Amino acid sequence: MIEVSHLVKEFSNDGKVFRAVDDVSFQVKKGEIYGIIGLSGAGKSTLVRCLNRLEEPTSGKIVIDGVDMVALSKKELLNQRKDIGMIFQHFNLFLQKTVYDNIAYPLEIQKWPKEKIQARVEELLDFIDLKDKRGVYPSSLSGGQKQRVAIARALATSPKILLSDEGTSALDPINTRMVVETLKKTVKDLNTTIIMITHQMEVAKDICDRIAVMENGKIIEENTVEELFRAPKTKQTQKFISSLRESDNPDQNIDLTKYKGRVLRLSYDDQTVDQPILSRCIKDYQVDVNLLSGNMNRLDVKDFGYMIVEVLGSDQQVDQALAFMKEKGVYVEVLK
Ligand SMILES: Nc1ncnc2c1ncn2[C@@H]1O[C@H](COP(=O)(O)OP(=O)(O)OP(=O)(O)O)[C@@H](O)[C@H]1O
Ligand SMILES: [Mg+2]
């Protein structure tokens, strides 16, 4: 259980005092995934960095499982930090160290014996499903694989809490999904509590139990993920959510002039999502299909999502394929 009360963080620049975190209070239960969203400069990173005292709070209280984090001496703090892992947008792996040595690092710092380190690292490699990458250097990994290594490193000392400062922001949709699945597994298997900052609406929806919205150093709204997206209370949150919807919308990033075939946006719901509709189109109407972009959401136990595809074939074939998809209940928009 994490209890933050009246947390304030001020920075002084040229004699001017700036409040980056302004009287913030919230609680997070064990095994909960708590999201923090908000515009750039809202104070999200500063707030999260106060939790493990990477930033020294100016005032207020942070109590983690009964331990008053603010009252700890530097030495006690080092010990307590074992219980708080952290991952970052740009992974922050040691580039000169192998995957194995990256994960082993926090255990070496804690002076674990070699055999125990080896057993623990193997266990973690298995957990992130990267056993075959133990000997390689981070430069040869995909973004998602790098972040999974960073997660393994953060989890090495079995922390109770994992902090993620935009841990999926630098990743493409497929790698984002791999990392999100790893985070879900972390909570499920290890009962870790996660506090995560994210700009990605689909990530927030998919993984968070509750979300806090920050603005000008304050939490202006906090709710379960379903309620927050269904009925945002404040104007700022409404605006913020619609701006996220726009930036999540990949239609705008696709250069339609680049494609020779017809470009379609296919929306699926929980009735159609599991059906092999595209492969039937390819087989029965001899069209070629290129996947340009896609997105899946899991909310309210329903699956829905969309794909943007280029369909290549004769006009007649493409028309037939389109009619078939519509007949099967897929909502089809022709973008080009
Ligand atoms: N070390 C510092 N000294 C002075 N001001 C700082 C310092 N760190 C952060 N700030 C200021 O505090 C405010 C909050 O910054 P913070 O990095 O917490 O925002 P954020 O919500 O994480 O933004 P982003 O989404 O861009 O990461 C900003 O105005 C920033 O300029
Ligand atoms: Mg930040």
Tab-separated table of C-alpha atoms and ligand atoms in Angstrom:
chain	number	residue	atom	x	y	z
A	1	MET	CA	0.000	0.000	0.000
A	2	ILE	CA	1.293	3.400	-1.013
A	3	GLU	CA	-0.034	6.486	0.729
A	4	VAL	CA	0.996	9.889	-0.515
A	5	SER	CA	-0.292	12.910	1.387
A	6	HIS	CA	0.116	16.601	0.704
A	7	LEU	CA	3.251	16.046	-1.337
A	8	VAL	CA	4.944	19.228	-2.515
A	9	LYS	CA	8.044	19.553	-4.675
A	10	GLU	CA	9.452	22.992	-5.374
A	11	PHE	CA	12.380	23.911	-7.575
A	12	SER	CA	14.269	27.149	-7.101
A	13	ASN	CA	15.685	28.850	-10.153
A	14	ASP	CA	17.355	32.282	-9.953
A	15	GLY	CA	15.642	32.959	-6.659
A	16	LYS	CA	12.244	32.081	-8.097
A	17	VAL	CA	10.376	29.174	-6.568
A	18	PHE	CA	8.413	26.879	-8.866
A	19	ARG	CA	5.975	24.254	-7.575
A	20	ALA	CA	6.208	21.223	-9.860
A	21	VAL	CA	4.131	19.065	-7.488
A	22	ASP	CA	1.503	20.996	-5.582
A	23	ASP	CA	-0.170	19.321	-2.609
A	24	VAL	CA	-0.773	15.903	-4.140
A	25	SER	CA	-2.474	13.108	-2.189
A	26	PHE	CA	-3.409	9.626	-3.399
A	27	GLN	CA	-3.318	6.000	-2.360
A	28	VAL	CA	-2.497	2.884	-4.348
A	29	LYS	CA	-3.386	-0.630	-3.199
A	30	LYS	CA	-1.105	-3.631	-3.462
A	31	GLY	CA	-1.249	-5.248	-6.903
A	32	GLU	CA	-2.984	-2.251	-8.414
A	33	ILE	CA	-1.892	-0.546	-11.632
A	34	TYR	CA	-2.240	3.183	-11.149
A	35	GLY	CA	-1.865	5.393	-14.204
A	36	ILE	CA	-0.849	9.049	-14.275
A	37	ILE	CA	-1.714	11.088	-17.333
A	38	GLY	CA	-1.501	14.787	-18.117
A	39	LEU	CA	0.015	17.334	-20.430
A	40	SER	CA	3.742	17.859	-20.759
A	41	GLY	CA	5.083	19.786	-17.780
A	42	ALA	CA	2.181	18.780	-15.517
A	43	GLY	CA	4.595	17.338	-12.955
A	44	LYS	CA	4.112	13.614	-13.595
A	45	SER	CA	7.799	12.638	-13.699
A	46	THR	CA	8.630	14.834	-10.722
A	47	LEU	CA	5.840	13.228	-8.696
A	48	VAL	CA	6.952	9.696	-9.549
A	49	ARG	CA	10.621	10.528	-8.902
A	50	CYS	CA	9.660	11.781	-5.435
A	51	LEU	CA	8.260	8.347	-4.595
A	52	ASN	CA	11.722	6.762	-4.551
A	53	ARG	CA	13.371	10.056	-3.636
A	54	LEU	CA	15.207	10.469	-6.914
A	55	GLU	CA	13.791	13.930	-6.216
A	56	GLU	CA	13.737	15.074	-2.603
A	57	PRO	CA	10.199	16.148	-1.704
A	58	THR	CA	9.914	19.657	-0.298
A	59	SER	CA	7.158	18.606	2.108
A	60	GLY	CA	4.468	16.006	2.528
A	61	LYS	CA	4.391	12.339	3.342
A	62	ILE	CA	5.073	9.163	1.375
A	63	VAL	CA	4.346	5.972	3.267
A	64	ILE	CA	5.050	2.638	1.579
A	65	ASP	CA	3.902	-0.436	3.485
A	66	GLY	CA	4.100	1.512	6.702
A	67	VAL	CA	7.590	2.914	6.018
A	68	ASP	CA	7.825	6.699	5.982
A	69	MET	CA	10.011	7.219	2.897
A	70	VAL	CA	10.681	10.897	3.587
A	71	ALA	CA	12.058	10.230	7.064
A	72	LEU	CA	14.634	7.667	5.889
A	73	SER	CA	18.328	8.467	6.145
A	74	LYS	CA	20.395	8.155	2.936
A	75	LYS	CA	21.635	4.748	4.058
A	76	GLU	CA	18.203	3.441	4.966
A	77	LEU	CA	16.941	4.812	1.691
A	78	LEU	CA	19.454	2.770	-0.329
A	79	ASN	CA	18.176	-0.337	1.378
A	80	GLN	CA	14.537	0.630	0.879
A	81	ARG	CA	15.078	1.322	-2.826
A	82	LYS	CA	15.393	-2.437	-3.378
A	83	ASP	CA	11.633	-2.437	-3.017
A	84	ILE	CA	11.062	0.098	-5.784
A	85	GLY	CA	12.045	-0.689	-9.360
A	86	MET	CA	11.866	1.865	-12.133
A	87	ILE	CA	11.764	1.816	-15.930
A	88	PHE	CA	12.108	4.730	-18.328
A	89	GLN	CA	11.076	5.742	-21.820
A	90	HIS	CA	14.561	5.219	-23.251
A	91	PHE	CA	15.284	2.002	-21.348
A	92	ASN	CA	18.554	3.296	-19.791
A	93	LEU	CA	20.314	-0.041	-20.256
A	94	PHE	CA	24.093	-0.276	-19.941
A	95	LEU	CA	25.153	-0.504	-23.570
A	96	GLN	CA	28.569	-2.002	-22.753
A	97	LYS	CA	27.000	-4.816	-20.751
A	98	THR	CA	25.287	-7.935	-22.080
A	99	VAL	CA	21.627	-8.643	-21.350
A	100	TYR	CA	22.757	-11.004	-18.600
A	101	ASP	CA	25.047	-8.424	-16.989
A	102	ASN	CA	22.412	-5.708	-17.199
A	103	ILE	CA	19.968	-7.856	-15.241
A	104	ALA	CA	22.662	-9.017	-12.819
A	105	TYR	CA	23.802	-5.467	-12.032
A	106	PRO	CA	21.408	-4.592	-9.180
A	107	LEU	CA	22.177	-7.941	-7.558
A	108	GLU	CA	25.918	-7.290	-7.753
A	109	ILE	CA	25.317	-3.934	-6.074
A	110	GLN	CA	23.482	-5.801	-3.326
A	111	LYS	CA	26.508	-8.148	-3.105
A	112	TRP	CA	24.618	-11.337	-3.869
A	113	PRO	CA	26.849	-14.438	-4.249
A	114	LYS	CA	27.595	-15.414	-7.834
A	115	GLU	CA	25.564	-18.634	-7.913
A	116	LYS	CA	22.490	-16.900	-6.504
A	117	ILE	CA	22.833	-14.138	-9.084
A	118	GLN	CA	23.026	-16.694	-11.866
A	119	ALA	CA	19.906	-18.502	-10.720
A	120	ARG	CA	17.990	-15.252	-10.325
A	121	VAL	CA	19.020	-13.895	-13.737
A	122	GLU	CA	17.998	-17.147	-15.440
A	123	GLU	CA	14.632	-16.955	-13.702
A	124	LEU	CA	14.171	-13.367	-14.907
A	125	LEU	CA	15.265	-14.193	-18.464
A	126	ASP	CA	12.595	-16.855	-18.463
A	127	PHE	CA	10.038	-14.397	-17.073
A	128	ILE	CA	10.650	-11.899	-19.889
A	129	ASP	CA	10.935	-14.731	-22.421
A	130	LEU	CA	14.423	-13.744	-23.622
A	131	LYS	CA	16.505	-16.709	-22.536
A	132	ASP	CA	18.218	-16.934	-25.913
A	133	LYS	CA	19.390	-13.300	-25.714
A	134	ARG	CA	21.391	-13.576	-22.490
A	135	GLY	CA	24.751	-13.052	-24.199
A	136	VAL	CA	23.893	-10.230	-26.596
A	137	TYR	CA	24.354	-6.474	-26.183
A	138	PRO	CA	21.358	-4.112	-26.034
A	139	SER	CA	22.156	-2.600	-29.438
A	140	SER	CA	21.033	-5.793	-31.152
A	141	LEU	CA	17.639	-5.894	-29.413
A	142	SER	CA	14.327	-4.431	-30.556
A	143	GLY	CA	12.843	-1.617	-28.447
A	144	GLY	CA	10.360	-3.998	-26.859
A	145	GLN	CA	13.099	-6.477	-26.016
A	146	LYS	CA	15.229	-3.684	-24.514
A	147	GLN	CA	12.355	-2.587	-22.327
A	148	ARG	CA	11.707	-6.161	-21.210
A	149	VAL	CA	15.367	-6.406	-20.179
A	150	ALA	CA	14.936	-3.121	-18.298
A	151	ILE	CA	11.876	-4.597	-16.583
A	152	ALA	CA	13.842	-7.715	-15.622
A	153	ARG	CA	16.606	-5.511	-14.222
A	154	ALA	CA	14.060	-3.451	-12.302
A	155	LEU	CA	12.463	-6.624	-10.918
A	156	ALA	CA	15.754	-8.339	-10.019
A	157	THR	CA	15.561	-7.529	-6.317
A	158	SER	CA	11.843	-8.444	-6.201
A	159	PRO	CA	10.578	-4.923	-5.566
A	160	LYS	CA	7.072	-4.404	-4.268
A	161	ILE	CA	6.590	-1.435	-6.550
A	162	LEU	CA	7.474	-0.796	-10.162
A	163	LEU	CA	7.489	2.795	-11.398
A	164	SER	CA	7.255	3.344	-15.140
A	165	ASP	CA	7.925	6.779	-16.611
A	166	GLU	CA	6.531	6.393	-20.130
A	167	GLY	CA	7.907	2.869	-20.377
A	168	THR	CA	6.085	2.224	-23.647
A	169	SER	CA	6.176	5.689	-25.239
A	170	ALA	CA	9.150	5.010	-27.490
A	171	LEU	CA	7.788	1.749	-28.851
A	172	ASP	CA	5.780	0.804	-31.930
A	173	PRO	CA	2.380	-0.862	-31.373
A	174	ILE	CA	3.711	-4.421	-31.481
A	175	ASN	CA	6.543	-3.769	-29.034
A	176	THR	CA	4.184	-1.746	-26.843
A	177	ARG	CA	1.928	-4.776	-26.647
A	178	MET	CA	4.813	-7.082	-25.692
A	179	VAL	CA	5.863	-4.747	-22.894
A	180	VAL	CA	2.271	-4.265	-21.711
A	181	GLU	CA	1.857	-8.042	-21.548
A	182	THR	CA	5.069	-8.286	-19.495
A	183	LEU	CA	3.769	-5.621	-17.091
A	184	LYS	CA	0.464	-7.457	-16.740
A	185	LYS	CA	2.328	-10.665	-16.027
A	186	THR	CA	4.386	-8.830	-13.397
A	187	VAL	CA	1.254	-7.906	-11.488
A	188	LYS	CA	-0.391	-11.288	-11.980
A	189	ASP	CA	2.575	-13.488	-11.063
A	190	LEU	CA	4.427	-11.291	-8.591
A	191	ASN	CA	1.625	-9.100	-7.214
A	192	THR	CA	3.770	-6.043	-7.863
A	193	THR	CA	2.128	-2.642	-7.582
A	194	ILE	CA	2.703	-0.501	-10.667
A	195	ILE	CA	2.550	3.264	-10.944
A	196	MET	CA	2.879	4.299	-14.547
A	197	ILE	CA	2.962	7.532	-16.463
A	198	THR	CA	1.654	7.178	-19.981
A	199	HIS	CA	0.627	9.267	-22.959
A	200	GLN	CA	-0.859	6.311	-24.786
A	201	MET	CA	-4.574	5.997	-24.327
A	202	GLU	CA	-4.709	2.383	-25.441
A	203	VAL	CA	-2.053	1.492	-22.876
A	204	ALA	CA	-3.885	3.338	-20.105
A	205	LYS	CA	-7.168	1.655	-21.006
A	206	ASP	CA	-5.668	-1.744	-21.368
A	207	ILE	CA	-3.623	-1.946	-18.224
A	208	CYS	CA	-4.564	0.605	-15.567
A	209	ASP	CA	-7.073	-0.024	-12.821
A	210	ARG	CA	-7.298	3.647	-11.877
A	211	ILE	CA	-5.979	6.828	-13.427
A	212	ALA	CA	-5.013	10.198	-12.024
A	213	VAL	CA	-5.000	13.255	-14.269
A	214	MET	CA	-2.366	15.869	-13.424
A	215	GLU	CA	-2.366	19.523	-14.329
A	216	ASN	CA	-0.098	22.273	-13.012
A	217	GLY	CA	1.308	20.016	-10.320
A	218	LYS	CA	-2.076	18.907	-8.991
A	219	ILE	CA	-4.188	15.796	-9.412
A	220	ILE	CA	-7.352	17.306	-10.860
A	221	GLU	CA	-9.262	14.069	-11.311
A	222	GLU	CA	-8.911	10.436	-10.316
A	223	ASN	CA	-11.135	7.537	-11.229
A	224	THR	CA	-11.335	3.946	-12.430
A	225	VAL	CA	-10.207	3.692	-16.025
A	226	GLU	CA	-13.716	2.842	-17.280
A	227	GLU	CA	-15.333	5.823	-15.558
A	228	LEU	CA	-12.589	8.263	-16.447
A	229	PHE	CA	-12.850	7.555	-20.156
A	230	ARG	CA	-16.621	7.151	-20.120
A	231	ALA	CA	-17.444	10.278	-18.178
A	232	PRO	CA	-14.519	12.609	-17.549
A	233	LYS	CA	-15.546	15.161	-14.912
A	234	THR	CA	-13.359	18.120	-15.674
A	235	LYS	CA	-13.139	20.114	-18.922
A	236	GLN	CA	-9.366	19.638	-18.888
A	237	THR	CA	-9.698	15.861	-18.779
A	238	GLN	CA	-12.291	15.893	-21.557
A	239	LYS	CA	-9.958	17.958	-23.679
A	240	PHE	CA	-6.985	15.835	-22.821
A	241	ILE	CA	-8.767	12.590	-23.652
A	242	SER	CA	-9.921	13.895	-27.007
A	243	SER	CA	-6.392	15.080	-27.794
A	244	LEU	CA	-5.153	11.571	-26.963
A	245	ARG	CA	-7.787	10.100	-29.268
A	246	GLU	CA	-6.461	12.243	-32.088
A	247	SER	CA	-2.822	11.411	-31.506
A	248	ASP	CA	-3.709	7.725	-31.231
A	249	ASN	CA	-5.479	7.869	-34.526
A	250	PRO	CA	-2.978	6.531	-37.032
A	251	ASP	CA	-5.143	7.371	-40.072
A	252	GLN	CA	-3.490	10.763	-40.138
A	253	ASN	CA	-0.031	9.287	-40.338
A	254	ILE	CA	-0.708	7.191	-43.413
A	255	ASP	CA	0.281	8.761	-46.692
A	256	LEU	CA	-2.559	7.546	-48.902
A	257	THR	CA	-0.833	8.648	-52.105
A	258	LYS	CA	1.819	5.992	-51.527
A	259	TYR	CA	-0.545	3.086	-52.124
A	260	LYS	CA	-1.753	1.692	-55.441
A	261	GLY	CA	-4.595	-0.425	-54.059
A	262	ARG	CA	-7.686	0.519	-52.118
A	263	VAL	CA	-6.984	1.560	-48.538
A	264	LEU	CA	-9.613	0.462	-46.015
A	265	ARG	CA	-10.148	1.068	-42.346
A	266	LEU	CA	-11.737	-2.044	-40.846
A	267	SER	CA	-13.352	-1.766	-37.415
A	268	TYR	CA	-13.881	-4.941	-35.438
A	269	ASP	CA	-15.971	-5.607	-32.392
A	270	ASP	CA	-16.091	-8.609	-30.092
A	271	GLN	CA	-18.332	-10.445	-32.581
A	272	THR	CA	-15.951	-10.143	-35.493
A	273	VAL	CA	-12.527	-9.869	-33.919
A	274	ASP	CA	-11.839	-13.608	-33.733
A	275	GLN	CA	-13.091	-14.529	-37.200
A	276	PRO	CA	-10.602	-15.251	-40.014
A	277	ILE	CA	-12.300	-12.701	-42.257
A	278	LEU	CA	-9.202	-11.314	-43.958
A	279	SER	CA	-7.745	-14.701	-44.738
A	280	ARG	CA	-11.094	-15.754	-46.245
A	281	CYS	CA	-11.000	-12.637	-48.455
A	282	ILE	CA	-7.499	-13.489	-49.618
A	283	LYS	CA	-8.421	-17.098	-50.421
A	284	ASP	CA	-11.898	-16.646	-51.869
A	285	TYR	CA	-11.426	-13.418	-53.832
A	286	GLN	CA	-7.696	-13.703	-54.666
A	287	VAL	CA	-6.866	-10.234	-53.360
A	288	ASP	CA	-3.597	-9.276	-51.673
A	289	VAL	CA	-3.807	-7.526	-48.316
A	290	ASN	CA	-1.109	-5.336	-46.769
A	291	LEU	CA	-1.514	-4.396	-43.135
A	292	LEU	CA	-0.647	-0.686	-42.736
A	293	SER	CA	-1.662	-0.020	-39.178
A	294	GLY	CA	-3.796	-1.401	-36.408
A	295	ASN	CA	-4.926	-1.078	-32.853
A	296	MET	CA	-6.696	-3.327	-30.366
A	297	ASN	CA	-8.550	-2.279	-27.260
A	298	ARG	CA	-9.751	-4.373	-24.404
A	299	LEU	CA	-12.283	-2.553	-22.324
A	300	ASP	CA	-15.341	-3.688	-20.417
A	301	VAL	CA	-14.288	-7.252	-21.198
A	302	LYS	CA	-15.101	-6.531	-24.844
A	303	ASP	CA	-12.502	-6.624	-27.555
A	304	PHE	CA	-12.590	-4.129	-30.327
A	305	GLY	CA	-10.102	-2.557	-32.595
A	306	TYR	CA	-9.285	-1.568	-36.099
A	307	MET	CA	-6.886	-2.205	-38.889
A	308	ILE	CA	-5.913	-0.151	-41.841
A	309	VAL	CA	-5.146	-2.312	-44.852
A	310	GLU	CA	-4.320	-1.922	-48.494
A	311	VAL	CA	-6.247	-4.355	-50.682
A	312	LEU	CA	-4.805	-5.131	-54.099
A	313	GLY	CA	-6.672	-6.882	-56.918
A	314	SER	CA	-9.041	-6.164	-59.794
A	315	ASP	CA	-11.916	-3.759	-59.069
A	316	GLN	CA	-14.341	-6.634	-59.099
A	317	GLN	CA	-12.284	-8.769	-56.710
A	318	VAL	CA	-11.842	-5.893	-54.296
A	319	ASP	CA	-15.555	-5.021	-54.439
A	320	GLN	CA	-16.458	-8.608	-53.680
A	321	ALA	CA	-13.996	-8.805	-50.807
A	322	LEU	CA	-15.425	-5.555	-49.418
A	323	ALA	CA	-18.981	-6.835	-49.653
A	324	PHE	CA	-17.940	-10.037	-47.896
A	325	MET	CA	-16.342	-8.129	-45.000
A	326	LYS	CA	-19.445	-5.975	-44.579
A	327	GLU	CA	-21.657	-9.045	-44.678
A	328	LYS	CA	-19.562	-10.542	-41.874
A	329	GLY	CA	-20.200	-7.499	-39.704
A	330	VAL	CA	-16.903	-5.651	-40.122
A	331	TYR	CA	-17.406	-1.900	-40.342
A	332	VAL	CA	-15.538	-0.812	-43.486
A	333	GLU	CA	-14.513	2.732	-44.376
A	334	VAL	CA	-12.807	3.305	-47.714
A	335	LEU	CA	-9.990	5.799	-47.119
A	336	LYS	CA	-8.828	5.639	-50.726
B	1	LIG	N1	15.300	19.941	-11.874
B	1	LIG	C1	14.371	20.844	-12.183
B	1	LIG	N2	14.585	22.165	-11.964
B	1	LIG	C2	13.642	23.074	-12.256
B	1	LIG	N3	12.446	22.800	-12.769
B	1	LIG	C3	12.166	21.517	-13.018
B	1	LIG	C4	13.106	20.465	-12.748
B	1	LIG	N4	12.537	19.274	-13.091
B	1	LIG	C5	11.313	19.577	-13.571
B	1	LIG	N5	11.080	20.900	-13.510
B	1	LIG	C6	9.857	21.582	-13.941
B	1	LIG	O1	8.747	20.991	-13.297
B	1	LIG	C7	7.640	20.904	-14.169
B	1	LIG	C8	7.155	19.499	-14.233
B	1	LIG	O2	8.108	18.714	-14.919
B	1	LIG	P1	7.924	17.143	-15.137
B	1	LIG	O3	9.132	16.651	-15.816
B	1	LIG	O4	7.551	16.533	-13.850
B	1	LIG	O5	6.666	17.138	-16.119
B	1	LIG	P2	5.963	15.910	-16.844
B	1	LIG	O6	4.519	15.971	-16.495
B	1	LIG	O7	6.696	14.649	-16.549
B	1	LIG	O8	6.118	16.305	-18.372
B	1	LIG	P3	6.412	15.389	-19.673
B	1	LIG	O9	5.085	14.798	-20.045
B	1	LIG	O10	6.896	16.357	-20.683
B	1	LIG	O11	7.441	14.362	-19.296
B	1	LIG	C9	8.096	21.469	-15.504
B	1	LIG	O12	7.666	22.791	-15.619
B	1	LIG	C10	9.605	21.387	-15.417
B	1	LIG	O13	10.199	22.405	-16.176
B	2	MG	MG	7.822	13.337	-17.692
